PDB file as gemmi writes it, atoms N, CA and C in Angstrom:
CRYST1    1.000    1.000    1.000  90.00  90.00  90.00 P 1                      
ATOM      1  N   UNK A   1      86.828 100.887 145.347  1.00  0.00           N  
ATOM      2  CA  UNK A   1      85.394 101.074 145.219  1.00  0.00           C  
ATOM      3  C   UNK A   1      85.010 102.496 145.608  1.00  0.00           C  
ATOM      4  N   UNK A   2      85.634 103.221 146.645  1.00  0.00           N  
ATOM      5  CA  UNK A   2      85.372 104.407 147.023  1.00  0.00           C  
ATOM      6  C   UNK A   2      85.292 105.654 145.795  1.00  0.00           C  
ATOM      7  N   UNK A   3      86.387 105.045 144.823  1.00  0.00           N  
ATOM      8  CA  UNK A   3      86.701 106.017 144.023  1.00  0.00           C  
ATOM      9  C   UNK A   3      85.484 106.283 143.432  1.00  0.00           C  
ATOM     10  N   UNK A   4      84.966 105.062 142.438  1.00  0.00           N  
ATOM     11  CA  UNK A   4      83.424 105.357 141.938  1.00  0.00           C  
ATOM     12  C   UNK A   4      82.763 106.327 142.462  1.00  0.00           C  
ATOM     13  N   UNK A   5      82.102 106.118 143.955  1.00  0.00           N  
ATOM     14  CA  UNK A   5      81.287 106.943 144.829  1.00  0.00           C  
ATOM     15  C   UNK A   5      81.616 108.260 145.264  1.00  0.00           C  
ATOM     16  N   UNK A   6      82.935 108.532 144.801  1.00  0.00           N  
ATOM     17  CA  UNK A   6      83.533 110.548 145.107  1.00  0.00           C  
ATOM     18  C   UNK A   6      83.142 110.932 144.138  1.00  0.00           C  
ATOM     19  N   UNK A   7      82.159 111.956 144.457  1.00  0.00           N  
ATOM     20  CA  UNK A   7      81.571 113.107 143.909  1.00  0.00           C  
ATOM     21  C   UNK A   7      80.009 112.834 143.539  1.00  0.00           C  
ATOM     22  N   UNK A   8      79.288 111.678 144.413  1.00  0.00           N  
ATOM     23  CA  UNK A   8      78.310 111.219 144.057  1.00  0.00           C  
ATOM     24  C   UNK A   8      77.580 111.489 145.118  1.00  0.00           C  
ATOM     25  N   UNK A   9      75.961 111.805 145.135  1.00  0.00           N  
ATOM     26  CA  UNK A   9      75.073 111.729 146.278  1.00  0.00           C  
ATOM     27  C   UNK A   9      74.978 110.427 146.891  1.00  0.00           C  
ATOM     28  N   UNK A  10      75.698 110.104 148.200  1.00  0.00           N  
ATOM     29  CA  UNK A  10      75.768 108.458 148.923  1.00  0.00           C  
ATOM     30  C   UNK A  10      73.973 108.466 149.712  1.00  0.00           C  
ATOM     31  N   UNK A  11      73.181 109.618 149.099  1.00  0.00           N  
ATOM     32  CA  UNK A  11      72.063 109.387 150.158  1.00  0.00           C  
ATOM     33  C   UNK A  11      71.442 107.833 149.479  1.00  0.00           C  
ATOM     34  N   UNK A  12      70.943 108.257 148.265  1.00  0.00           N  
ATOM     35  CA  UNK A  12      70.713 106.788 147.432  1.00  0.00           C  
ATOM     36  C   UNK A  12      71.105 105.451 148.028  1.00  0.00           C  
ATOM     37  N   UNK A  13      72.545 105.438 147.935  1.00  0.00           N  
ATOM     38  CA  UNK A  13      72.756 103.805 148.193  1.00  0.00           C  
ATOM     39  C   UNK A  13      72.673 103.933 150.057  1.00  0.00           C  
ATOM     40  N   UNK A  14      72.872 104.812 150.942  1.00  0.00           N  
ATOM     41  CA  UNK A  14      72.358 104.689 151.842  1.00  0.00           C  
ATOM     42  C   UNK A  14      71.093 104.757 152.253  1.00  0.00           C  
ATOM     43  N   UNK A  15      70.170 105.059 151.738  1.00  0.00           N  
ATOM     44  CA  UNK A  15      68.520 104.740 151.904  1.00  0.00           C  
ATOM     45  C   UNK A  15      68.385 103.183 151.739  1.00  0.00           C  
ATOM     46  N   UNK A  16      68.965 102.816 150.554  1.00  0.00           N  
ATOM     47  CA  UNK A  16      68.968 101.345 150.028  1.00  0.00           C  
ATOM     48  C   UNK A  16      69.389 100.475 151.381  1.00  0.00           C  
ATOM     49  N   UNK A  17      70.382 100.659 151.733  1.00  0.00           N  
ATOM     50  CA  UNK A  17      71.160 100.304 152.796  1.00  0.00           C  
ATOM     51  C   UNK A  17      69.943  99.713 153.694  1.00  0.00           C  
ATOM     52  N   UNK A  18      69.628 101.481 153.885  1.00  0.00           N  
ATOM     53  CA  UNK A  18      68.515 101.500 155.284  1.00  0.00           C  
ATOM     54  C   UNK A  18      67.543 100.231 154.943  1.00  0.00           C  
ATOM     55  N   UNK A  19      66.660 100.855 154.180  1.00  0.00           N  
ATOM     56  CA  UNK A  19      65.713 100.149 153.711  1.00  0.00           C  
ATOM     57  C   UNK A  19      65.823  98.471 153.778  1.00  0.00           C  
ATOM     58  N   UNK A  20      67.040  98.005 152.956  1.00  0.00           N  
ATOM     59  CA  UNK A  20      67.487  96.276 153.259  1.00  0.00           C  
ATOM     60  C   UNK A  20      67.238  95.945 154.634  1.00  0.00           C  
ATOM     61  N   UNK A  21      68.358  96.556 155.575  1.00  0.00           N  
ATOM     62  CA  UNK A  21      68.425  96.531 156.827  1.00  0.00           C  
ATOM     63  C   UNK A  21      66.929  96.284 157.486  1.00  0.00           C  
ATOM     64  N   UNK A  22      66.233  97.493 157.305  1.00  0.00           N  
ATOM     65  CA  UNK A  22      64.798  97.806 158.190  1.00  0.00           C  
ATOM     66  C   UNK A  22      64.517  96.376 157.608  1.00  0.00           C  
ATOM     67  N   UNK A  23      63.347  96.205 156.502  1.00  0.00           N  
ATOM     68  CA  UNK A  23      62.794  95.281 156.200  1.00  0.00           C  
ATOM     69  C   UNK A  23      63.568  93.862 157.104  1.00  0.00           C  
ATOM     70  N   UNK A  24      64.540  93.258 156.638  1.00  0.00           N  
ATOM     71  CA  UNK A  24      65.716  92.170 157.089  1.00  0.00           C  
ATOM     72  C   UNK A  24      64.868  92.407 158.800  1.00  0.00           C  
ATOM     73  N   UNK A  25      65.980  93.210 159.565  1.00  0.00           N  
ATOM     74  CA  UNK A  25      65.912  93.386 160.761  1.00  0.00           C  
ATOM     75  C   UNK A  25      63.765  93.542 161.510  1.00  0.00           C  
ATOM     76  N   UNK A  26      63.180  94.069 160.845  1.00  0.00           N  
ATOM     77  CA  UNK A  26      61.952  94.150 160.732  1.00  0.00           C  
ATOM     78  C   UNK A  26      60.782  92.710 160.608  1.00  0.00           C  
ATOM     79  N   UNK A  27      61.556  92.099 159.619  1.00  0.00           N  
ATOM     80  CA  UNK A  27      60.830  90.781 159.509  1.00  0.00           C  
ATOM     81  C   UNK A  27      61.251  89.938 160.553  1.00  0.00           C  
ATOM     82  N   UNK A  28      62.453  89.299 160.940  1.00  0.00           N  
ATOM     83  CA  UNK A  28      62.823  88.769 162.107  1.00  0.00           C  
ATOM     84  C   UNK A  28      62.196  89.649 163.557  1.00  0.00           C  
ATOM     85  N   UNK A  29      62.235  91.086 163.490  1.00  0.00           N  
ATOM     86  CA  UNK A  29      61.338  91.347 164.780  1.00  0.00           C  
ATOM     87  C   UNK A  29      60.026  91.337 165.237  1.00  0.00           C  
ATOM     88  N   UNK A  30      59.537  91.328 164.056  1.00  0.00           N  
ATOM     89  CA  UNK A  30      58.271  90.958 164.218  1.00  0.00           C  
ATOM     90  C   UNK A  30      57.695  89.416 164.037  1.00  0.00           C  
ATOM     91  N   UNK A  31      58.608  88.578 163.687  1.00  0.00           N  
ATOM     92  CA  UNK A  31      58.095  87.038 163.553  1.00  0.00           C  
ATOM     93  C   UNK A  31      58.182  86.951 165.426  1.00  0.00           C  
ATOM     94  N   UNK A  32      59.691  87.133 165.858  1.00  0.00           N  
ATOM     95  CA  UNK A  32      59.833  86.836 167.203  1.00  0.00           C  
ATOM     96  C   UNK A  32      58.249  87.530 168.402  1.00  0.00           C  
ATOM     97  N   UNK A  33      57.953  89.235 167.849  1.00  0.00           N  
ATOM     98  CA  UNK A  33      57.171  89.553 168.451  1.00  0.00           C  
ATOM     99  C   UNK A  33      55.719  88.890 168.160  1.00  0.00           C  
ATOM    100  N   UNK A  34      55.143  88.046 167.277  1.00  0.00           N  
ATOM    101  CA  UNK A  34      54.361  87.148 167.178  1.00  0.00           C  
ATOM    102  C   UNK A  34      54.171  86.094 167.569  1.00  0.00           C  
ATOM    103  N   UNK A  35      55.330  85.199 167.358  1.00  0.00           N  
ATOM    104  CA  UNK A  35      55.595  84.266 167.844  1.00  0.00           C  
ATOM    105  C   UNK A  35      55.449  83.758 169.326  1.00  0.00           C  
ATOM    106  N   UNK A  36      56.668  84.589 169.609  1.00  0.00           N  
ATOM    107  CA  UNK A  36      57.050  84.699 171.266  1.00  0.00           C  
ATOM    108  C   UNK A  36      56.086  85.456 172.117  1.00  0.00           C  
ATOM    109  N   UNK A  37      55.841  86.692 171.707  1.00  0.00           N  
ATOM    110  CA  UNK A  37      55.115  87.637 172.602  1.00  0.00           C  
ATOM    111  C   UNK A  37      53.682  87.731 172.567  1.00  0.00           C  
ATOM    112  N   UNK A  38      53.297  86.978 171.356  1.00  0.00           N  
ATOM    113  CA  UNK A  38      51.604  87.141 170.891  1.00  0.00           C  
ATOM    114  C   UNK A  38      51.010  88.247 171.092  1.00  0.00           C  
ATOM    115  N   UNK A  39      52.295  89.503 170.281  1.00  0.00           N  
ATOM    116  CA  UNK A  39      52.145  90.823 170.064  1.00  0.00           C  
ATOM    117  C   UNK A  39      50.571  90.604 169.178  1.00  0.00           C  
ATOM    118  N   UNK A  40      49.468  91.769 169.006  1.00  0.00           N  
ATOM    119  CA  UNK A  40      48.639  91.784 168.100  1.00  0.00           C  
ATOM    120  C   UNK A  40      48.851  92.046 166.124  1.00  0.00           C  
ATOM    121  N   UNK A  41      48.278  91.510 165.487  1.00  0.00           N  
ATOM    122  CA  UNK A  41      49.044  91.634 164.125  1.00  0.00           C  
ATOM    123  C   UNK A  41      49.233  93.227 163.950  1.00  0.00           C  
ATOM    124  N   UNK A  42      48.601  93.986 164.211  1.00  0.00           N  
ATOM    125  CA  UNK A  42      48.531  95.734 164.125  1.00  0.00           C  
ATOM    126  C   UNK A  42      50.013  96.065 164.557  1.00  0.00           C  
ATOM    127  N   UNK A  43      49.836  95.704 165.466  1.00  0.00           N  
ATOM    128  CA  UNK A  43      51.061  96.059 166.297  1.00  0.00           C  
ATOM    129  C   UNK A  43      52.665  95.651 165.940  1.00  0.00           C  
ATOM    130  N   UNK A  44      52.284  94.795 165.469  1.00  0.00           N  
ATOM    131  CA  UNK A  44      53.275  93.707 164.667  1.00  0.00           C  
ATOM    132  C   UNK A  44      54.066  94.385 163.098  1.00  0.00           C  
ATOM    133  N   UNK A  45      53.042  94.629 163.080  1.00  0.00           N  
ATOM    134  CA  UNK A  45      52.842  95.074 161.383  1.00  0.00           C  
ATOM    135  C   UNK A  45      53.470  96.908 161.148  1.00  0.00           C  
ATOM    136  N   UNK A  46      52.649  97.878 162.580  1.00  0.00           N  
ATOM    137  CA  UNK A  46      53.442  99.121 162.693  1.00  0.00           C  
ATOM    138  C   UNK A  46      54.743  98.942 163.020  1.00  0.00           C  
ATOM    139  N   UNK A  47      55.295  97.812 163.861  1.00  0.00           N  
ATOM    140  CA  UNK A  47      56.689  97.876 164.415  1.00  0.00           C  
ATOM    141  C   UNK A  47      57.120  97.539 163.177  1.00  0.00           C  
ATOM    142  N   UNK A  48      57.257  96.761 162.150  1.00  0.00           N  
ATOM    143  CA  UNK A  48      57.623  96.586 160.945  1.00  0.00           C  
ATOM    144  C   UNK A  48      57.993  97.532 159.806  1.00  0.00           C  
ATOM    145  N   UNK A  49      57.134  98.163 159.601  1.00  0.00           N  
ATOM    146  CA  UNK A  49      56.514  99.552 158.729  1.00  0.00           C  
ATOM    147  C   UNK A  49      57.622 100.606 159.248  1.00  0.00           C  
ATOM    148  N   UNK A  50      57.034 100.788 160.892  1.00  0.00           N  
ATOM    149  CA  UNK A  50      58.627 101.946 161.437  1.00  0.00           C  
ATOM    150  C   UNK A  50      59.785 101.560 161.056  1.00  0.00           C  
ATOM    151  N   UNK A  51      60.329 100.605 161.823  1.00  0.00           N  
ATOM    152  CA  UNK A  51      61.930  99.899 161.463  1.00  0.00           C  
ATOM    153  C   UNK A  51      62.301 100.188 159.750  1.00  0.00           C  
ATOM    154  N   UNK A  52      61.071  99.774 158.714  1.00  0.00           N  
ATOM    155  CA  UNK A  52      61.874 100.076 157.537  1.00  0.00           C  
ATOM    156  C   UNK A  52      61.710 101.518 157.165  1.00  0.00           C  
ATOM    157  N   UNK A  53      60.659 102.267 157.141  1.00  0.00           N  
ATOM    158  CA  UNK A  53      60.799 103.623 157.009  1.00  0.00           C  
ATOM    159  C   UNK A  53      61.931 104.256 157.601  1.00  0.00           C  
ATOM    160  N   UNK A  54      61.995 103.878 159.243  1.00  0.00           N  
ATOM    161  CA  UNK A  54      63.000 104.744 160.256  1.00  0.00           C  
ATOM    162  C   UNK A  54      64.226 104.848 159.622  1.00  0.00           C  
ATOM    163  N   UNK A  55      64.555 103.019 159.239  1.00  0.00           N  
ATOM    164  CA  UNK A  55      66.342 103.087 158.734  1.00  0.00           C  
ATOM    165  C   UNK A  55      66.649 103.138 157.606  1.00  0.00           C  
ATOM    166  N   UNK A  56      65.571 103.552 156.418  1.00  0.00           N  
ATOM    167  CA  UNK A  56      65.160 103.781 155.430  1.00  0.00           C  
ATOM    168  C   UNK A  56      65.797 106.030 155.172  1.00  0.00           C  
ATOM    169  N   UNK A  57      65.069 106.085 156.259  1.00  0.00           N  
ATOM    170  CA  UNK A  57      65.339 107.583 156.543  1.00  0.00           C  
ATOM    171  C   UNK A  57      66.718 107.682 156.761  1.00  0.00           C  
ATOM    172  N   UNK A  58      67.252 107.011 157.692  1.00  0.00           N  
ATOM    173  CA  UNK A  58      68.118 107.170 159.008  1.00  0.00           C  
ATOM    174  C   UNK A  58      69.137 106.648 157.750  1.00  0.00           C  
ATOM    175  N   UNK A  59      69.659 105.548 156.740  1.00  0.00           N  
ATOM    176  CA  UNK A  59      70.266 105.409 155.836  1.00  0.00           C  
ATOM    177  C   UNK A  59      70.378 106.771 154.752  1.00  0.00           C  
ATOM    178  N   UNK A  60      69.535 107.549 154.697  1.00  0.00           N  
ATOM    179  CA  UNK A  60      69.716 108.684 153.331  1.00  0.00           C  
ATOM    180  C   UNK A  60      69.998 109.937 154.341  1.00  0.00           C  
ATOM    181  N   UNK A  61      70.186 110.410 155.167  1.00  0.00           N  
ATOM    182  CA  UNK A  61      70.609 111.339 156.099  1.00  0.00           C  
ATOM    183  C   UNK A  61      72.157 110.838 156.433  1.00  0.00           C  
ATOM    184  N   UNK A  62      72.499 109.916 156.768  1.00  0.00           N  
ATOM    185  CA  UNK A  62      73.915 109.469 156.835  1.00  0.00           C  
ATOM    186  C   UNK A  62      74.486 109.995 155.325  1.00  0.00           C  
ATOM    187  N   UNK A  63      74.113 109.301 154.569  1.00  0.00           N  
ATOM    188  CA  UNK A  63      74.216 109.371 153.013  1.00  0.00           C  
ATOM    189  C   UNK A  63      74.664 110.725 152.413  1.00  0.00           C  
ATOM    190  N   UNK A  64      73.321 111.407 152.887  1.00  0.00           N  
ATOM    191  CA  UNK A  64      73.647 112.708 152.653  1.00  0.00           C  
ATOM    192  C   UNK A  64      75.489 113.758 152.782  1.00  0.00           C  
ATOM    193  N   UNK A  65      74.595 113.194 154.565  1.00  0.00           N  
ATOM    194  CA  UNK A  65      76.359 113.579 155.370  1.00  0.00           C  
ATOM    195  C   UNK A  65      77.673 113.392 154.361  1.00  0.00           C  
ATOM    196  N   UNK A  66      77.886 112.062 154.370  1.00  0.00           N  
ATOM    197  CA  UNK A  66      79.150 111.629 153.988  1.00  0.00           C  
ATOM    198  C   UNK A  66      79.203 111.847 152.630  1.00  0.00           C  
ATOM    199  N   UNK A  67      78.308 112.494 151.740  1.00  0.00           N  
ATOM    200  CA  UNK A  67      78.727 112.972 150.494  1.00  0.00           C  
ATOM    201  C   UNK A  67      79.718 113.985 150.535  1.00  0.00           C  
ATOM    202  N   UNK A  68      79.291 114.903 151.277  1.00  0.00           N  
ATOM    203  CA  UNK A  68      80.172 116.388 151.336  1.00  0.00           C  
ATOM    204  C   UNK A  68      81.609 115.858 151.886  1.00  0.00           C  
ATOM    205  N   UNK A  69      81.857 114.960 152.549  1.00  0.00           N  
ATOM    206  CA  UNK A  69      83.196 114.288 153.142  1.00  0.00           C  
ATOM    207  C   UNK A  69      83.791 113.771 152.050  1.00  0.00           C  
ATOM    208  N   UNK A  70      83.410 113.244 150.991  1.00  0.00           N  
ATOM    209  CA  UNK A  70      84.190 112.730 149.631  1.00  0.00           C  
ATOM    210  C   UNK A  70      84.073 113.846 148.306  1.00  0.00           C  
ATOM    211  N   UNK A  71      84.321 114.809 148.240  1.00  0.00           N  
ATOM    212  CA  UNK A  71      84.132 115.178 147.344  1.00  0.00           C  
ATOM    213  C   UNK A  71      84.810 115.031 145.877  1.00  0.00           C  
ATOM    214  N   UNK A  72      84.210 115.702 144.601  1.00  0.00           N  
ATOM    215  CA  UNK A  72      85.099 114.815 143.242  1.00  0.00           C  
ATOM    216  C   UNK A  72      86.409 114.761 143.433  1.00  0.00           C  
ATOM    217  N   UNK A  73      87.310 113.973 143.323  1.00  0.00           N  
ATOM    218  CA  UNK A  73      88.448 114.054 142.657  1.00  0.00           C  
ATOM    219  C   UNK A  73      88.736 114.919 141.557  1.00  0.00           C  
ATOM    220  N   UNK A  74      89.655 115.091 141.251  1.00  0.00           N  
ATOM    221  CA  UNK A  74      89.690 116.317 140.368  1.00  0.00           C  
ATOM    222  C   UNK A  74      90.335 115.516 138.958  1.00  0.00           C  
ATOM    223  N   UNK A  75      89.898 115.589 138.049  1.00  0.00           N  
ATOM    224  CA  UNK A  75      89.894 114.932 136.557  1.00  0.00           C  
ATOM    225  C   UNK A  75      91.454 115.166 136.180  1.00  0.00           C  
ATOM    226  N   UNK A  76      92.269 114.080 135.561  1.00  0.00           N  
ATOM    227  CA  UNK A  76      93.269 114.533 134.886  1.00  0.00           C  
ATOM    228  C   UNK A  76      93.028 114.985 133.490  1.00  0.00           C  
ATOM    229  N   UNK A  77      94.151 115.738 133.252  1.00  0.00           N  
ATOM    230  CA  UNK A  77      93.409 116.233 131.473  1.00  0.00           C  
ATOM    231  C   UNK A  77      94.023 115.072 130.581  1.00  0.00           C  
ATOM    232  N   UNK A  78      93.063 115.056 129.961  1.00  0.00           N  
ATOM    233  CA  UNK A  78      92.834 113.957 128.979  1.00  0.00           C  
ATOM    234  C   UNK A  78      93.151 114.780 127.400  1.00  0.00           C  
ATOM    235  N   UNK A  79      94.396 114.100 126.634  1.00  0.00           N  
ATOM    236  CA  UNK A  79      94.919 115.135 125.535  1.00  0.00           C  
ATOM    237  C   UNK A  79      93.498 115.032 124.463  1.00  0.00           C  
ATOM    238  N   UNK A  80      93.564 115.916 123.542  1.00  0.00           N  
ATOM    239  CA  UNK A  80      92.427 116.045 122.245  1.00  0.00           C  
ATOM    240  C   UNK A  80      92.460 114.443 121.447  1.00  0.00           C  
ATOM    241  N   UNK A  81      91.864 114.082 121.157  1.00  0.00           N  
ATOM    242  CA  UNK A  81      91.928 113.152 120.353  1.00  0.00           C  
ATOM    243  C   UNK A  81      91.444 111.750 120.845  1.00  0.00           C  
ATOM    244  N   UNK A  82      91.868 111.839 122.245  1.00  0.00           N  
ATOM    245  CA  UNK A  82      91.438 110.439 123.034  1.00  0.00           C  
ATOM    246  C   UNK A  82      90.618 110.583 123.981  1.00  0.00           C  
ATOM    247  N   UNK A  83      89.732 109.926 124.035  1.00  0.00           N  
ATOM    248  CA  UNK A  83      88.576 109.214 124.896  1.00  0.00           C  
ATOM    249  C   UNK A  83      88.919 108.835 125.933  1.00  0.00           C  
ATOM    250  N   UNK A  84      88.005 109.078 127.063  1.00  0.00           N  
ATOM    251  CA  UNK A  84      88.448 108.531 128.483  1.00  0.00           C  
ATOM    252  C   UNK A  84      87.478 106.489 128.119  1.00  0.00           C  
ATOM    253  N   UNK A  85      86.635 106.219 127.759  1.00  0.00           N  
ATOM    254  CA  UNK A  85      86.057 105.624 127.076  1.00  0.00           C  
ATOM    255  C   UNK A  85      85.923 105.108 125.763  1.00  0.00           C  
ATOM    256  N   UNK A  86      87.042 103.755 125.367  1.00  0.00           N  
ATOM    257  CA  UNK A  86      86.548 103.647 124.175  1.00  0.00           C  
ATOM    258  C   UNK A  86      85.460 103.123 124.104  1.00  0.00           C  
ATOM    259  N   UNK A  87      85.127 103.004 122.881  1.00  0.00           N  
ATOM    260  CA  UNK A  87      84.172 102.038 122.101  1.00  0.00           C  
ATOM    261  C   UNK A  87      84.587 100.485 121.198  1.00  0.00           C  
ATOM    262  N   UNK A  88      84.184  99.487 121.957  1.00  0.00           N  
ATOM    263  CA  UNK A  88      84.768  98.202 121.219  1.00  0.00           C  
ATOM    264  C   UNK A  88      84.485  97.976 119.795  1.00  0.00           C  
ATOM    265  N   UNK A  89      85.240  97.627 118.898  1.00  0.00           N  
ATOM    266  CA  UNK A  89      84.795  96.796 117.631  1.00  0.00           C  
ATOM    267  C   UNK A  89      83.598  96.864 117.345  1.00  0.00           C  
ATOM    268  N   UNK A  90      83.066  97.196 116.089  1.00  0.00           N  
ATOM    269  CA  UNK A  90      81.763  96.307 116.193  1.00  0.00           C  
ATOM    270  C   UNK A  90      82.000  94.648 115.575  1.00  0.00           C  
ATOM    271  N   UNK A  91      80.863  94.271 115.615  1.00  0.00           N  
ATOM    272  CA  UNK A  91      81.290  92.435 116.014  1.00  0.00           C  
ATOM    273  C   UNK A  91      80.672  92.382 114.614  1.00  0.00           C  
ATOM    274  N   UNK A  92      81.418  91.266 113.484  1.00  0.00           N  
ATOM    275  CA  UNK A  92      80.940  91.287 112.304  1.00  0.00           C  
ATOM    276  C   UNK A  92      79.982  89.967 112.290  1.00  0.00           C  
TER     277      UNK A  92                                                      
END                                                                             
């Protein structure tokens, strides 16, 4: 799977990352801080909002990083005539 992702910006799927995470981790902290703590909904609702922005951020800065750590692989040469990609049949 790594191979795909060398030579690609990982900030993308690490924002994604973040973002899952925050929200996920975000909704469970704030049910408990409602629930349990009879935090105010404001309050409830900013701790929510941070957590997914924060690891939202905090996912595409990692991302960033570890792009420059994988860089492309280097292409084998591919002779004239052939495609790294064919094209199937068309279907009659």
């Amino acid at each position: 799977m790594m191979k795909r992702l060398r030579g690609r910006n990982l900030a993308h799927p690490g924002c994604l990352i973040g973002v899952t995470t925050g929200l996920i981790v975000g909704i469970v902290l704030a049910g408990v801080l409602a629930a349990v703590f009879g935090v105010a909904l404001n309050t409830v609702l900013l701790t929510w909002l941070g957590l997914t922005v924060g690891l939202g951020g905090l996912g595409w800065i990692i991302g960033d990083r570890l792009s420059a750590r994988f860089p492309a692989l280097e292409e084998e040469h591919v002779p004239e005539g052939m495609a790294e990609h064919t094209e199937a049949p068309p279907v009659s």
